[in-house]
Coordinates of C-alpha atoms and ligand atoms in Angstrom, one line a residue:
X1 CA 122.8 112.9 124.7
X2 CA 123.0 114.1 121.2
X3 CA 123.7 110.4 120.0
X4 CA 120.1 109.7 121.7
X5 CA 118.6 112.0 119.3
X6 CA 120.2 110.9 116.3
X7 CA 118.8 107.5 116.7
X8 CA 115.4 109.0 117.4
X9 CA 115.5 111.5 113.9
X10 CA 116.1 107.6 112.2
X11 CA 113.0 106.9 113.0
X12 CA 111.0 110.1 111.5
X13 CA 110.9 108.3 107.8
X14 CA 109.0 105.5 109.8
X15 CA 106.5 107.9 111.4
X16 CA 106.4 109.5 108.5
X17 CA 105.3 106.1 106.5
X18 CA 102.6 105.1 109.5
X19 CA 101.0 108.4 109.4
X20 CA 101.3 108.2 105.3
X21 CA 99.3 104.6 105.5
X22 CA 97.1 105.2 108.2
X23 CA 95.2 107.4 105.4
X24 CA 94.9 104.4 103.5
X25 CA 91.3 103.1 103.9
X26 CA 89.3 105.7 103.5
X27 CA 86.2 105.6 101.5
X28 CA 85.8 102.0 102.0
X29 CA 89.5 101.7 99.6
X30 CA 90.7 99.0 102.3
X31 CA 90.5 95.2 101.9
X32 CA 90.9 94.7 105.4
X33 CA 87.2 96.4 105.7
X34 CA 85.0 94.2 103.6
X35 CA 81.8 94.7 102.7
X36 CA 80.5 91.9 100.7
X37 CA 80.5 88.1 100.9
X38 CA 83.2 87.3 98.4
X39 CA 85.5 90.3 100.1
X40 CA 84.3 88.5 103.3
X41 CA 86.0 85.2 102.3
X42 CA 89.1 86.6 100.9
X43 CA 89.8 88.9 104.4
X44 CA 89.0 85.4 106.4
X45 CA 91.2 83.7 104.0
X46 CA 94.4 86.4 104.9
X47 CA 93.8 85.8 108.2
X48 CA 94.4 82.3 108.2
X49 CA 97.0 82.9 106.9
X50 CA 98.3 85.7 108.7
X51 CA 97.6 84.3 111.9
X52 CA 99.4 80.9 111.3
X53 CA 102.8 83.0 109.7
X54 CA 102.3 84.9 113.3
X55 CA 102.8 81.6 115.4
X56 CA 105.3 80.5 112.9
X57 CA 107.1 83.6 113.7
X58 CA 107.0 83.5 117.5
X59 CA 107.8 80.3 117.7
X60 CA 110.9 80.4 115.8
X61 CA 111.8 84.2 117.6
X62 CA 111.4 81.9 120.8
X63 CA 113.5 79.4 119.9
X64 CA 116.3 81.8 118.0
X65 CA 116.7 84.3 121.4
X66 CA 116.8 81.0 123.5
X67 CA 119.3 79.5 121.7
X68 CA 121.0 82.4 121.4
X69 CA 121.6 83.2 125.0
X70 CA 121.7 79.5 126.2
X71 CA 124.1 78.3 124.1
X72 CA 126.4 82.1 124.5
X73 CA 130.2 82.2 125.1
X74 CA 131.0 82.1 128.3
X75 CA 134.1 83.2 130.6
X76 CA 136.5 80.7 130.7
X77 CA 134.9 78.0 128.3
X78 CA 136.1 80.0 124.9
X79 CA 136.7 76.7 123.6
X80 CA 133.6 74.8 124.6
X81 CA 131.8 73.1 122.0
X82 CA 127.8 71.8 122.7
X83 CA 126.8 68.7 121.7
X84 CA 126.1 68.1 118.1
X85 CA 122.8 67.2 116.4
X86 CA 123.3 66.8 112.8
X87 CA 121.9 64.0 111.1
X88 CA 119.5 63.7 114.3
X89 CA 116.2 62.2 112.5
X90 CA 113.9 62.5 115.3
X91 CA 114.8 66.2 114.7
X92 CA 114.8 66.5 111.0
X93 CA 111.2 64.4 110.6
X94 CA 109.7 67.0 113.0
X95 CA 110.9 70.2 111.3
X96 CA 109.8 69.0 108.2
X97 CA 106.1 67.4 109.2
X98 CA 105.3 70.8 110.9
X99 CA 105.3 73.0 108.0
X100 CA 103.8 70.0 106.0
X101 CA 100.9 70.1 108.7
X102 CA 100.5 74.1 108.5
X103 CA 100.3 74.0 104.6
X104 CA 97.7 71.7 105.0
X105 CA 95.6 73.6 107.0
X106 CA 96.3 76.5 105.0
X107 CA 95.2 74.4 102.0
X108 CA 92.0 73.1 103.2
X109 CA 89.9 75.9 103.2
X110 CA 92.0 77.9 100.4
X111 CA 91.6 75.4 97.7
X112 CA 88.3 75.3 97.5
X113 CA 87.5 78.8 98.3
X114 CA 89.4 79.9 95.3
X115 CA 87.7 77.9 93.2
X116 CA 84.4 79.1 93.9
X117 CA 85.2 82.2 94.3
X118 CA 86.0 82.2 90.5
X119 CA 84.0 80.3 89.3
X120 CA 82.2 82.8 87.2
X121 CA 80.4 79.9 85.4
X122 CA 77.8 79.0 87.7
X123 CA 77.0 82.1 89.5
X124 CA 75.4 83.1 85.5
X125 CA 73.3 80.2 86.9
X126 CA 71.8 81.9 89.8
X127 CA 71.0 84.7 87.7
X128 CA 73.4 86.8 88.1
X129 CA 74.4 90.3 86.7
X130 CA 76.5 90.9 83.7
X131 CA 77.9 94.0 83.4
X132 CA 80.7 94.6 80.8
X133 CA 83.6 96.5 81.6
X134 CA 85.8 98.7 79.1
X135 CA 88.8 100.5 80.9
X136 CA 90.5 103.5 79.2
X137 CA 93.3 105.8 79.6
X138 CA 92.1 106.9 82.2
X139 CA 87.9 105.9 82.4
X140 CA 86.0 103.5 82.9
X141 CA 82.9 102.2 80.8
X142 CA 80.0 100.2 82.0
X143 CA 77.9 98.2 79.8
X144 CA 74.7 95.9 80.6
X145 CA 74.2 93.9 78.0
X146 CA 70.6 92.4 78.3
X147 CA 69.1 95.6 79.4
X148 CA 71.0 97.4 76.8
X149 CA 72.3 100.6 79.0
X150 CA 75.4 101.7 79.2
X151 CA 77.3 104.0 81.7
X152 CA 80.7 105.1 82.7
X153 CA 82.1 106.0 86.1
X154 CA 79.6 105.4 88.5
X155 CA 78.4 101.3 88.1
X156 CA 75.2 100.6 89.4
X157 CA 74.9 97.1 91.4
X158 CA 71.7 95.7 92.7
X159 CA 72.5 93.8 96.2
X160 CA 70.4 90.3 96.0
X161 CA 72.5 89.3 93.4
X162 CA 76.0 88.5 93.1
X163 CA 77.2 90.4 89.6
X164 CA 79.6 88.9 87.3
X165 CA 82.3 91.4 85.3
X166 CA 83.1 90.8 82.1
X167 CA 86.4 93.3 81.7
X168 CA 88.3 94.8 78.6
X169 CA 90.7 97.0 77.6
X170 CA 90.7 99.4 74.9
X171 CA 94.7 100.6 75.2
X172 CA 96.8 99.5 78.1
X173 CA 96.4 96.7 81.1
X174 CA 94.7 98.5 83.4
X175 CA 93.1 96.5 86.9
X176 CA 90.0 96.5 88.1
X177 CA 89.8 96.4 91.8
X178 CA 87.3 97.5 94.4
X179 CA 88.9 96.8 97.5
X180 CA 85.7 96.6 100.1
X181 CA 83.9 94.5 97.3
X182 CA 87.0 91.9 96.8
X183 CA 90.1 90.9 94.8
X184 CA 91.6 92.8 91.6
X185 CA 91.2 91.4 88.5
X186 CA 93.5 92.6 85.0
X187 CA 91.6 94.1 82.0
X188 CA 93.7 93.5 79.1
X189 CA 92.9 94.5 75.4
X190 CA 91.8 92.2 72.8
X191 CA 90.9 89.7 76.2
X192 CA 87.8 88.8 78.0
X193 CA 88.3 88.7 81.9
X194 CA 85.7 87.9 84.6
X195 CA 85.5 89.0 88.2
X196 CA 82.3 88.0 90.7
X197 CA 81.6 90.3 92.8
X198 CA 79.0 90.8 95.7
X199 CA 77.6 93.4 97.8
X200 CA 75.1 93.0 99.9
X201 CA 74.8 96.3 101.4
X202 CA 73.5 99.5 100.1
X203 CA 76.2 102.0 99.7
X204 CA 78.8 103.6 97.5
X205 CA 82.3 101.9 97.0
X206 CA 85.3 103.1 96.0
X207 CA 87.0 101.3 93.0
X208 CA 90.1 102.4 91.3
X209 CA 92.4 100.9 88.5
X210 CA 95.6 99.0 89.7
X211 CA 97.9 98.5 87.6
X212 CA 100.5 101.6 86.6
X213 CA 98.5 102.6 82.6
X214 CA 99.7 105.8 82.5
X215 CA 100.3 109.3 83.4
X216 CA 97.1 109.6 85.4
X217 CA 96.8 105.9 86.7
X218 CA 96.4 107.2 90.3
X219 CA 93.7 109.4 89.2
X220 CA 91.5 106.6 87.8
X221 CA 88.8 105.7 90.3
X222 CA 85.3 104.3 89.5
X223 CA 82.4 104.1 92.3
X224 CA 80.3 101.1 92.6
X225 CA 76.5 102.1 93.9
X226 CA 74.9 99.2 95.3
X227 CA 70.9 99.9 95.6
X228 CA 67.4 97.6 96.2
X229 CA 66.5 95.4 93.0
X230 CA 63.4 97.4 93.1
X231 CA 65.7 100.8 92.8
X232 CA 67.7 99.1 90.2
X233 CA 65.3 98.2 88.1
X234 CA 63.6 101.2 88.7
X235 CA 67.4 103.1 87.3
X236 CA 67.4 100.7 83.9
X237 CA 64.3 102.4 83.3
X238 CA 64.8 106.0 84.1
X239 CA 68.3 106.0 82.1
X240 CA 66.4 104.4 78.9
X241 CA 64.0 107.1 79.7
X242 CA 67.1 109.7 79.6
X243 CA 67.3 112.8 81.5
X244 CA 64.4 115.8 80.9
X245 CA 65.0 117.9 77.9
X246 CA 67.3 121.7 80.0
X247 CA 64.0 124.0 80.6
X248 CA 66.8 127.3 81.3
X249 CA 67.9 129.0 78.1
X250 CA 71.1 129.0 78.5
X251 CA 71.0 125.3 79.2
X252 CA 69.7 125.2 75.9
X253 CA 72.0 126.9 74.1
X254 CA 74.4 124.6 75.7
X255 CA 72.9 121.3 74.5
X256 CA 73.7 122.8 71.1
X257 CA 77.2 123.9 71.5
X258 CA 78.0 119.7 72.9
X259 CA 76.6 118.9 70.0
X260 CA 79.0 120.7 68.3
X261 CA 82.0 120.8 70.1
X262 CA 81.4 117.4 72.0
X263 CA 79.1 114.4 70.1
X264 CA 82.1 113.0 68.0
X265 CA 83.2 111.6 71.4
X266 CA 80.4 111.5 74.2
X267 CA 77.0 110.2 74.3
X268 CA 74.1 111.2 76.2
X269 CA 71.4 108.3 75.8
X270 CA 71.7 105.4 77.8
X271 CA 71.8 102.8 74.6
X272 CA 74.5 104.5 73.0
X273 CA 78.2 103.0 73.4
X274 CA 80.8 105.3 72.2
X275 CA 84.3 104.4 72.2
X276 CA 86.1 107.5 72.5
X277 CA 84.7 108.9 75.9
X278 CA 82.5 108.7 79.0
X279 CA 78.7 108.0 78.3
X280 CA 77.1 111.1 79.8
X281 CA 73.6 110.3 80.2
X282 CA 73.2 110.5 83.6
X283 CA 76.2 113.0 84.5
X284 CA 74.6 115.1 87.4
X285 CA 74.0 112.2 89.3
X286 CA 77.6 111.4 89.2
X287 CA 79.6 111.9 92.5
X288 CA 82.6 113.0 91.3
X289 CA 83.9 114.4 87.7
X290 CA 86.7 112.4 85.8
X291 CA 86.2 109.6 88.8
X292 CA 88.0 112.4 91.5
X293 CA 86.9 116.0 90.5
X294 CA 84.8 117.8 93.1
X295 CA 81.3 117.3 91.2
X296 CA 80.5 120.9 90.6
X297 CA 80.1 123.8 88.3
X298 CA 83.1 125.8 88.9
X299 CA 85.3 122.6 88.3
X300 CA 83.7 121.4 85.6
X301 CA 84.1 124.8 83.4
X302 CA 88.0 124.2 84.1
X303 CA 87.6 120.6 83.4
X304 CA 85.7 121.7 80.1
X305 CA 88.4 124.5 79.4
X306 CA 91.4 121.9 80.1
X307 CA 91.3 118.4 81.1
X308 CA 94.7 117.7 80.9
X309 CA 95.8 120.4 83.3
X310 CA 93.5 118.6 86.0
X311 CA 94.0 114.9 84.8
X312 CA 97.5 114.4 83.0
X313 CA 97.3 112.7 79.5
X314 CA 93.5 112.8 79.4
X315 CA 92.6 112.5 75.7
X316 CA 90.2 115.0 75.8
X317 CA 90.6 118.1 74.1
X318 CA 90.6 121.3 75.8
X319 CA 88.0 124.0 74.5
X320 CA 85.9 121.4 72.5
X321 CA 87.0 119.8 69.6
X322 CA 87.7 123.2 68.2
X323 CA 89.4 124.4 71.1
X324 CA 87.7 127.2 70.7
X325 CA 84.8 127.7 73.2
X326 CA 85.1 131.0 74.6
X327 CA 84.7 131.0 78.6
X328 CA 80.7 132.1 78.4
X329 CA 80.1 129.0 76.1
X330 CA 81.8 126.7 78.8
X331 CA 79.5 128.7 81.0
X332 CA 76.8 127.8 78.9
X333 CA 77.5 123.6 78.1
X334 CA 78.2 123.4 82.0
X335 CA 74.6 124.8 83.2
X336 CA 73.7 121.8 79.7
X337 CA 75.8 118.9 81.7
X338 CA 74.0 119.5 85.1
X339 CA 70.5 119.0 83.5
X340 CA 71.6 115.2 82.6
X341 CA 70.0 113.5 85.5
X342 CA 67.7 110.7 85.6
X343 CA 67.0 110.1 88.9
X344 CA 63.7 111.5 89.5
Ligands
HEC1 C1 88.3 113.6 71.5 C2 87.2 113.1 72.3 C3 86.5 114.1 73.2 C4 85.9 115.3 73.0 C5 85.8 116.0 71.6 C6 85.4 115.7 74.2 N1 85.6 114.8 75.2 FE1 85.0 114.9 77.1 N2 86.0 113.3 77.6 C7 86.8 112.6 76.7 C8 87.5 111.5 77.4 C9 88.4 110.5 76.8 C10 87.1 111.7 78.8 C11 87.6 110.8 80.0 C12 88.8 111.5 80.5 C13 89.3 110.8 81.7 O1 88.6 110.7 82.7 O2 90.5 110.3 81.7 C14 86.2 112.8 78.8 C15 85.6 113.2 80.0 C16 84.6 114.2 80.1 C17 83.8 114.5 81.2 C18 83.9 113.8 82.6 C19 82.9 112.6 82.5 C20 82.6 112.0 83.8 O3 81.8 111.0 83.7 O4 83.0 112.4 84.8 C21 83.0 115.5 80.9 C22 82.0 116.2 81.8 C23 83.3 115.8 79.5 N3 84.3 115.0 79.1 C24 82.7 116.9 78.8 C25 83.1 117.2 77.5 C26 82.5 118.4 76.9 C27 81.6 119.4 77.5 C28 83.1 118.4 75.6 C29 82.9 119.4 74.5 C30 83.2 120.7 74.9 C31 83.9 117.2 75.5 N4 83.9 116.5 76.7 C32 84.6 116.9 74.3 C33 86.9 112.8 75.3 C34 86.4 113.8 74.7
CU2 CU1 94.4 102.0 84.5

């Protein structure tokens, strides 16, 4: 009885791992949920496959347990030996034309669907969207060129157009990869990398870097908003437009202490590209703070106070670039940060 429950306890770690994956997949993080034509491709192009390694695997499981218990020892034939097939040809021509065949079929649609499905070249001809793409320890930056506006964190896609990336790095390889949207692709410093992407649904995706850059690599998510043309173009203009000027006084006093304490980094104005940290133009209409923060005032006062205690090895300074901002002050640029909306 107690050897019965041993074997059982073996498989807690198992359980464990299930339970631990089944989280996986949340917020539209999955690739086995797409959400966009090109993601739509890849997932049918994993299931080809997956579905011809399945019949490759029961048929050779059939075969292995039939063998096995046809061809057994039995009582009284210890020395029995079956018939022998090497150097059989029939034999040897069909176990090597099947897996020809299979690779074939596995090749006809996956050739020329990776092709197109990187061909970055002539989806610029069907107008598409260029939007470049700057990753950082541990943030990313978004920049659109011809309409001159730059963002970070939250990347604003129209859906009737497929949008071509053009990615960076400004330290480390870091990977871009929104899993709903489609494949991963590296952004490696002093390189240019493209990555076409569709969506052709309104909605918010999850996108997060993948390769290991860092302390804080887990921690460095992006959202992709996909909207109407008509409600993108209508965002190009609010964020040249900026957000209002803070009406509350203490808004206003904290405008002046992030000029201060915060300017040699940030930048609030939509066609300003600083290299040091996230363009804050439109930070209240952000989702999240840092890419995982809860997006609210309480949090971002400790953000403010100390970033690395929430993000590990975030190159922000705590307190300002002083480090001196006393807690009313934080108080103070917080009420400042909230004002920075566009959408009206
Ligand atoms: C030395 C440069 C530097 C200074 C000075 C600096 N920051 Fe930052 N800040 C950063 C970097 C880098 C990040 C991105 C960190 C990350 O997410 O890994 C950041 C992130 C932020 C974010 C989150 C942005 C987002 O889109 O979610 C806020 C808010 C912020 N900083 C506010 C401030 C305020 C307020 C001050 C002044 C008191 C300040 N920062 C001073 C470098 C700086
Ligand atoms: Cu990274």
């Amino acid at each position: 009885m107690k050897r019965k429950w041993q074997r059982w306890f073996r498989l807690l770690p198992l359980a464990a791992l299930a339970l631990l994956l089944s989280g996986c997949g949340k917020e539209g993080v999955s690739a086995l949920e797409p959400l966009g034509p090109v993601a739509k491709d890849q997932a049918d192009l994993m299931l080809i496959s997956v579905l011809i390694m399945v019949v490759v695997v029961l048929v050779v499981g059939f075969i292995y347990f039939y063998v096995l218990i046809r061809f057994r020892k039995r009582k009284g034939q210890e020395d029995y030996i079956p018939k022998q097939v090497e150097g059989n040809t029939t034999l040897e021509i069909v176990w090597t034309v099947i897996p020809i065949v299979l690779l074939c079929i596995l090749a006809v649609p996956t050739v020329p669907k990776t092709f197109s499905l990187s061909d970055t070249h002539s989806a610029k001809k069907e107008s598409a969207l260029e939007i470049e793409v700057s990753a950082n320890q541990f943030w990313w930056q978004f920049t659109y060129p011809k309409q001159k506006v730059t963002t970070a964190q939250d990347v604003v896609i129209p859906t009737d157009r497929p949008v071509v990336f053009k990615l960076t790095s400004n330290d480390v390889i870091h990977s871009f990869w929104v899993p709903a949207l489609g494949g991963k692709v590296d952004a490696n410093p002093g390189q240019v990398t493209t990555l076409k992407l569709e969506a052709d649904k309104e909605g918010t995706y999850r996108g997060r870097c993948a390769e290991l850059c860092g302390s804080s690599h887990a921690l460095m998510y992006f959202n992709v908003k996909a909207v109407s043309s008509a409600e993108f173009d209508r965002w190009i203009k609010e964020m040249k437009a900026g957000p209002d000027q803070p009406a509350s006084a203490s808004a206003k006093q904290g405008e002046q202490l992030f000029k201060q304490n915060c300017m040699s980094c940030h930048a609030v104005g939509a066609s300003q590209t600083n290299k040091l940290a996230p363009n804050l133009t439109n930070f209240a209409d952000r989702k999240y703070i840092a890419g995982f923060l809860d997006h609210d005032k309480k949090t971002l006062e400790k953000w403010i106070a100390d970033p690395s205690a929430l993000k590990p090895g975030a190159t922000m300074p705590a307190r300002g670039a002083s480090g001196k901002l006393t807690d009313e002050q934080i108080k103070q640029i917080a009420d400042y940060l909230f004002t920075l909306s566009v959408e009206k």
